[in-house]
Amino acid sequence: MKNIVLVGMPGSGKSTLGIVLSKSIHYGYIDSDSVIVAMRGKRLPELIEELGNDGFLDVEAQVNGMICADRCVISTGGSAIYRPDAIRKMKERGGVVVYLKIPYEEVERRLGDLKKRGVVLKKGYTLRDLYDERAPLYEAIADYTVELDNSSVEENAEKIRRTIVCEISEN
């Protein structure tokens, strides 16, 4: 059975929309960041501090690569794109990757302190640098790109559902 794998910038709504979408299509829901926290017993900012960016990315890739599920919406961490082999494994297991694309200005508005959010940020990088670096990576790995706006969570979840309806109706 197919899974819906959500990718996108921190603050794009992967977790919030993932929960609403999963309910609307009667799928389970998995948040890979929550799996990492449960497995490691620490919050993301603590793990990034302890392991460094590369160490954290390795843990994130390991967790994403081992998620085996059927008929689930899976929200990945924003940095999952830096280890694309894990996303490819999800695709090989029947995952359909959906990039939740939001304008930079909206990402900036939604995010507070990046360190407190547990965002992997290279030294000297700004949020704009991060956005510009990641956007083409998300687009390259995605099967679908859904451009989100300031609509309600329910309306944006419906946008995603309409985009992937052919995928979920094959299940």
PDB file of C-alpha atoms in Angstrom:
ATOM      1  CA  MET A   1       0.000   0.000   0.000  1.00  0.00           C
ATOM      2  CA  LYS A   2       1.147   3.527  -0.676  1.00  0.00           C
ATOM      3  CA  ASN A   3       2.350   5.999   1.898  1.00  0.00           C
ATOM      4  CA  ILE A   4       2.258   9.754   1.458  1.00  0.00           C
ATOM      5  CA  VAL A   5       5.632  11.259   2.409  1.00  0.00           C
ATOM      6  CA  LEU A   6       5.566  14.997   3.114  1.00  0.00           C
ATOM      7  CA  VAL A   7       8.725  17.045   2.602  1.00  0.00           C
ATOM      8  CA  GLY A   8       9.307  20.769   2.881  1.00  0.00           C
ATOM      9  CA  MET A   9      10.810  23.596   4.853  1.00  0.00           C
ATOM     10  CA  PRO A  10      10.430  23.847   8.612  1.00  0.00           C
ATOM     11  CA  GLY A  11       7.181  25.693   9.196  1.00  0.00           C
ATOM     12  CA  SER A  12       5.625  24.518   5.928  1.00  0.00           C
ATOM     13  CA  GLY A  13       2.951  22.620   7.837  1.00  0.00           C
ATOM     14  CA  LYS A  14       4.139  19.050   7.340  1.00  0.00           C
ATOM     15  CA  SER A  15       3.092  17.931  10.817  1.00  0.00           C
ATOM     16  CA  THR A  16      -0.133  19.910  11.113  1.00  0.00           C
ATOM     17  CA  LEU A  17      -1.279  19.171   7.573  1.00  0.00           C
ATOM     18  CA  GLY A  18      -0.101  15.570   7.843  1.00  0.00           C
ATOM     19  CA  ILE A  19      -2.429  14.911  10.762  1.00  0.00           C
ATOM     20  CA  VAL A  20      -5.429  16.535   9.059  1.00  0.00           C
ATOM     21  CA  LEU A  21      -4.688  14.830   5.730  1.00  0.00           C
ATOM     22  CA  SER A  22      -4.270  11.409   7.324  1.00  0.00           C
ATOM     23  CA  LYS A  23      -7.683  11.683   8.958  1.00  0.00           C
ATOM     24  CA  SER A  24      -9.360  12.831   5.752  1.00  0.00           C
ATOM     25  CA  ILE A  25      -8.021   9.878   3.736  1.00  0.00           C
ATOM     26  CA  HIS A  26      -8.252   7.348   6.593  1.00  0.00           C
ATOM     27  CA  TYR A  27      -4.504   6.727   6.788  1.00  0.00           C
ATOM     28  CA  GLY A  28      -2.259   6.386   9.790  1.00  0.00           C
ATOM     29  CA  TYR A  29       0.150   9.172  10.665  1.00  0.00           C
ATOM     30  CA  ILE A  30       3.876   9.115  11.480  1.00  0.00           C
ATOM     31  CA  ASP A  31       6.009  12.156  12.315  1.00  0.00           C
ATOM     32  CA  SER A  32       9.641  11.166  11.764  1.00  0.00           C
ATOM     33  CA  ASP A  33      10.883  13.914  14.101  1.00  0.00           C
ATOM     34  CA  SER A  34       8.735  12.435  16.877  1.00  0.00           C
ATOM     35  CA  VAL A  35      10.172   8.988  16.147  1.00  0.00           C
ATOM     36  CA  ILE A  36      13.703  10.408  16.479  1.00  0.00           C
ATOM     37  CA  VAL A  37      12.830  12.087  19.787  1.00  0.00           C
ATOM     38  CA  ALA A  38      11.230   8.882  21.117  1.00  0.00           C
ATOM     39  CA  MET A  39      14.172   6.715  20.062  1.00  0.00           C
ATOM     40  CA  ARG A  40      16.897   9.045  21.326  1.00  0.00           C
ATOM     41  CA  GLY A  41      15.125  10.436  24.393  1.00  0.00           C
ATOM     42  CA  LYS A  42      16.097  14.024  23.604  1.00  0.00           C
ATOM     43  CA  ARG A  43      14.553  16.985  21.822  1.00  0.00           C
ATOM     44  CA  LEU A  44      15.826  17.846  18.345  1.00  0.00           C
ATOM     45  CA  PRO A  45      17.807  20.960  19.397  1.00  0.00           C
ATOM     46  CA  GLU A  46      19.593  18.878  22.052  1.00  0.00           C
ATOM     47  CA  LEU A  47      20.418  16.161  19.528  1.00  0.00           C
ATOM     48  CA  ILE A  48      21.761  18.661  16.996  1.00  0.00           C
ATOM     49  CA  GLU A  49      23.883  20.267  19.721  1.00  0.00           C
ATOM     50  CA  GLU A  50      25.185  16.888  20.902  1.00  0.00           C
ATOM     51  CA  LEU A  51      25.725  15.191  17.529  1.00  0.00           C
ATOM     52  CA  GLY A  52      26.470  18.166  15.302  1.00  0.00           C
ATOM     53  CA  ASN A  53      24.689  18.730  12.011  1.00  0.00           C
ATOM     54  CA  ASP A  54      26.161  15.735  10.190  1.00  0.00           C
ATOM     55  CA  GLY A  55      25.610  13.374  13.105  1.00  0.00           C
ATOM     56  CA  PHE A  56      22.009  14.471  13.416  1.00  0.00           C
ATOM     57  CA  LEU A  57      21.451  14.097   9.658  1.00  0.00           C
ATOM     58  CA  ASP A  58      22.791  10.543   9.878  1.00  0.00           C
ATOM     59  CA  VAL A  59      20.360   9.694  12.694  1.00  0.00           C
ATOM     60  CA  GLU A  60      17.493  11.301  10.786  1.00  0.00           C
ATOM     61  CA  ALA A  61      18.364   9.312   7.651  1.00  0.00           C
ATOM     62  CA  GLN A  62      18.608   6.093   9.643  1.00  0.00           C
ATOM     63  CA  VAL A  63      15.154   6.628  11.145  1.00  0.00           C
ATOM     64  CA  ASN A  64      13.594   7.650   7.832  1.00  0.00           C
ATOM     65  CA  GLY A  65      15.170   4.654   6.117  1.00  0.00           C
ATOM     66  CA  MET A  66      13.731   2.202   8.613  1.00  0.00           C
ATOM     67  CA  ILE A  67      10.155   3.479   8.651  1.00  0.00           C
ATOM     68  CA  CYS A  68       8.075   0.639   7.235  1.00  0.00           C
ATOM     69  CA  ALA A  69       4.386   1.402   7.144  1.00  0.00           C
ATOM     70  CA  ASP A  70       1.323   0.917   4.993  1.00  0.00           C
ATOM     71  CA  ARG A  71      -1.274   3.543   4.246  1.00  0.00           C
ATOM     72  CA  CYS A  72       0.352   6.257   6.350  1.00  0.00           C
ATOM     73  CA  VAL A  73       1.055   9.926   5.929  1.00  0.00           C
ATOM     74  CA  ILE A  74       4.680  10.418   6.973  1.00  0.00           C
ATOM     75  CA  SER A  75       5.942  13.898   7.867  1.00  0.00           C
ATOM     76  CA  THR A  76       9.703  14.126   7.523  1.00  0.00           C
ATOM     77  CA  GLY A  77      11.998  16.668   9.108  1.00  0.00           C
ATOM     78  CA  GLY A  78      12.910  19.602   6.902  1.00  0.00           C
ATOM     79  CA  SER A  79      16.533  18.465   6.744  1.00  0.00           C
ATOM     80  CA  ALA A  80      15.681  14.942   5.538  1.00  0.00           C
ATOM     81  CA  ILE A  81      16.448  16.113   2.018  1.00  0.00           C
ATOM     82  CA  TYR A  82      20.172  16.229   2.843  1.00  0.00           C
ATOM     83  CA  ARG A  83      20.212  12.427   2.963  1.00  0.00           C
ATOM     84  CA  PRO A  84      18.052  11.643  -0.096  1.00  0.00           C
ATOM     85  CA  ASP A  85      18.782   7.900  -0.030  1.00  0.00           C
ATOM     86  CA  ALA A  86      16.413   7.555   2.932  1.00  0.00           C
ATOM     87  CA  ILE A  87      13.656   9.344   0.989  1.00  0.00           C
ATOM     88  CA  ARG A  88      14.377   7.082  -1.997  1.00  0.00           C
ATOM     89  CA  LYS A  89      13.948   4.035   0.270  1.00  0.00           C
ATOM     90  CA  MET A  90      10.544   5.380   1.271  1.00  0.00           C
ATOM     91  CA  LYS A  91       9.686   5.717  -2.420  1.00  0.00           C
ATOM     92  CA  GLU A  92      10.878   2.167  -3.130  1.00  0.00           C
ATOM     93  CA  ARG A  93       8.522   0.941  -0.420  1.00  0.00           C
ATOM     94  CA  GLY A  94       5.591   2.578  -2.176  1.00  0.00           C
ATOM     95  CA  GLY A  95       5.896   6.105  -0.855  1.00  0.00           C
ATOM     96  CA  VAL A  96       4.641   9.055  -2.858  1.00  0.00           C
ATOM     97  CA  VAL A  97       6.649  12.176  -2.029  1.00  0.00           C
ATOM     98  CA  VAL A  98       4.782  15.477  -1.808  1.00  0.00           C
ATOM     99  CA  TYR A  99       6.676  18.755  -1.465  1.00  0.00           C
ATOM    100  CA  LEU A 100       4.718  21.312   0.552  1.00  0.00           C
ATOM    101  CA  LYS A 101       5.927  24.534  -1.018  1.00  0.00           C
ATOM    102  CA  ILE A 102       5.331  27.817   0.742  1.00  0.00           C
ATOM    103  CA  PRO A 103       6.760  31.236  -0.073  1.00  0.00           C
ATOM    104  CA  TYR A 104       9.916  32.303   1.734  1.00  0.00           C
ATOM    105  CA  GLU A 105       8.108  35.181   3.429  1.00  0.00           C
ATOM    106  CA  GLU A 106       5.650  32.732   4.981  1.00  0.00           C
ATOM    107  CA  VAL A 107       8.449  30.484   6.248  1.00  0.00           C
ATOM    108  CA  GLU A 108      10.106  33.535   7.792  1.00  0.00           C
ATOM    109  CA  ARG A 109       6.839  34.611   9.418  1.00  0.00           C
ATOM    110  CA  ARG A 110       6.092  31.171  10.872  1.00  0.00           C
ATOM    111  CA  LEU A 111       9.507  30.334  12.276  1.00  0.00           C
ATOM    112  CA  GLY A 112      10.858  31.751  15.464  1.00  0.00           C
ATOM    113  CA  ASP A 113      14.301  30.937  16.789  1.00  0.00           C
ATOM    114  CA  LEU A 114      15.738  28.324  14.425  1.00  0.00           C
ATOM    115  CA  LYS A 115      17.920  26.783  17.137  1.00  0.00           C
ATOM    116  CA  LYS A 116      14.901  26.229  19.398  1.00  0.00           C
ATOM    117  CA  ARG A 117      13.012  24.643  16.495  1.00  0.00           C
ATOM    118  CA  GLY A 118      15.749  22.083  15.930  1.00  0.00           C
ATOM    119  CA  VAL A 119      16.646  23.309  12.447  1.00  0.00           C
ATOM    120  CA  VAL A 120      19.905  22.075  10.937  1.00  0.00           C
ATOM    121  CA  LEU A 121      21.641  25.266   9.847  1.00  0.00           C
ATOM    122  CA  LYS A 122      25.182  25.518   8.498  1.00  0.00           C
ATOM    123  CA  LYS A 123      27.441  28.024  10.207  1.00  0.00           C
ATOM    124  CA  GLY A 124      26.921  31.490   8.734  1.00  0.00           C
ATOM    125  CA  TYR A 125      23.716  30.487   6.940  1.00  0.00           C
ATOM    126  CA  THR A 126      20.606  32.624   7.079  1.00  0.00           C
ATOM    127  CA  LEU A 127      17.068  31.344   6.743  1.00  0.00           C
ATOM    128  CA  ARG A 128      17.080  32.726   3.187  1.00  0.00           C
ATOM    129  CA  ASP A 129      20.222  30.719   2.376  1.00  0.00           C
ATOM    130  CA  LEU A 130      18.563  27.605   3.762  1.00  0.00           C
ATOM    131  CA  TYR A 131      15.385  28.173   1.746  1.00  0.00           C
ATOM    132  CA  ASP A 132      17.305  28.803  -1.477  1.00  0.00           C
ATOM    133  CA  GLU A 133      19.436  25.703  -0.944  1.00  0.00           C
ATOM    134  CA  ARG A 134      16.628  23.321  -0.035  1.00  0.00           C
ATOM    135  CA  ALA A 135      13.836  24.341  -2.428  1.00  0.00           C
ATOM    136  CA  PRO A 136      15.422  22.762  -5.534  1.00  0.00           C
ATOM    137  CA  LEU A 137      16.303  19.625  -3.540  1.00  0.00           C
ATOM    138  CA  TYR A 138      12.683  19.178  -2.452  1.00  0.00           C
ATOM    139  CA  GLU A 139      11.462  19.723  -5.994  1.00  0.00           C
ATOM    140  CA  ALA A 140      13.945  17.207  -7.395  1.00  0.00           C
ATOM    141  CA  ILE A 141      12.873  14.361  -5.088  1.00  0.00           C
ATOM    142  CA  ALA A 142       9.122  15.079  -5.041  1.00  0.00           C
ATOM    143  CA  ASP A 143       6.558  13.225  -7.104  1.00  0.00           C
ATOM    144  CA  TYR A 144       4.178  16.138  -6.561  1.00  0.00           C
ATOM    145  CA  THR A 145       4.574  19.759  -5.499  1.00  0.00           C
ATOM    146  CA  VAL A 146       1.662  21.450  -3.758  1.00  0.00           C
ATOM    147  CA  GLU A 147       1.865  25.222  -3.451  1.00  0.00           C
ATOM    148  CA  LEU A 148       0.289  26.248  -0.176  1.00  0.00           C
ATOM    149  CA  ASP A 149      -1.061  29.641   0.761  1.00  0.00           C
ATOM    150  CA  ASN A 150      -2.677  31.343   3.731  1.00  0.00           C
ATOM    151  CA  SER A 151      -5.815  29.219   3.420  1.00  0.00           C
ATOM    152  CA  SER A 152      -7.002  27.282   6.453  1.00  0.00           C
ATOM    153  CA  VAL A 153      -5.313  24.035   7.452  1.00  0.00           C
ATOM    154  CA  GLU A 154      -8.355  22.125   6.220  1.00  0.00           C
ATOM    155  CA  GLU A 155      -8.313  23.885   2.835  1.00  0.00           C
ATOM    156  CA  ASN A 156      -4.599  23.262   2.359  1.00  0.00           C
ATOM    157  CA  ALA A 157      -5.007  19.605   3.393  1.00  0.00           C
ATOM    158  CA  GLU A 158      -7.773  19.326   0.801  1.00  0.00           C
ATOM    159  CA  LYS A 159      -5.404  20.796  -1.817  1.00  0.00           C
ATOM    160  CA  ILE A 160      -2.937  18.024  -1.031  1.00  0.00           C
ATOM    161  CA  ARG A 161      -5.671  15.369  -1.099  1.00  0.00           C
ATOM    162  CA  ARG A 162      -6.886  16.537  -4.526  1.00  0.00           C
ATOM    163  CA  THR A 163      -3.319  16.424  -5.834  1.00  0.00           C
ATOM    164  CA  ILE A 164      -2.717  12.838  -4.710  1.00  0.00           C
ATOM    165  CA  VAL A 165      -6.228  11.439  -5.173  1.00  0.00           C
ATOM    166  CA  CYS A 166      -5.124   9.161  -8.020  1.00  0.00           C
ATOM    167  CA  GLU A 167      -2.403   7.690  -5.801  1.00  0.00           C
ATOM    168  CA  ILE A 168      -4.640   6.938  -2.838  1.00  0.00           C
ATOM    169  CA  SER A 169      -7.492   5.596  -4.970  1.00  0.00           C
ATOM    170  CA  GLU A 170      -5.125   2.880  -6.275  1.00  0.00           C
ATOM    171  CA  ASN A 171      -4.815   1.430  -2.745  1.00  0.00           C
TER     172      ASN A 171
END
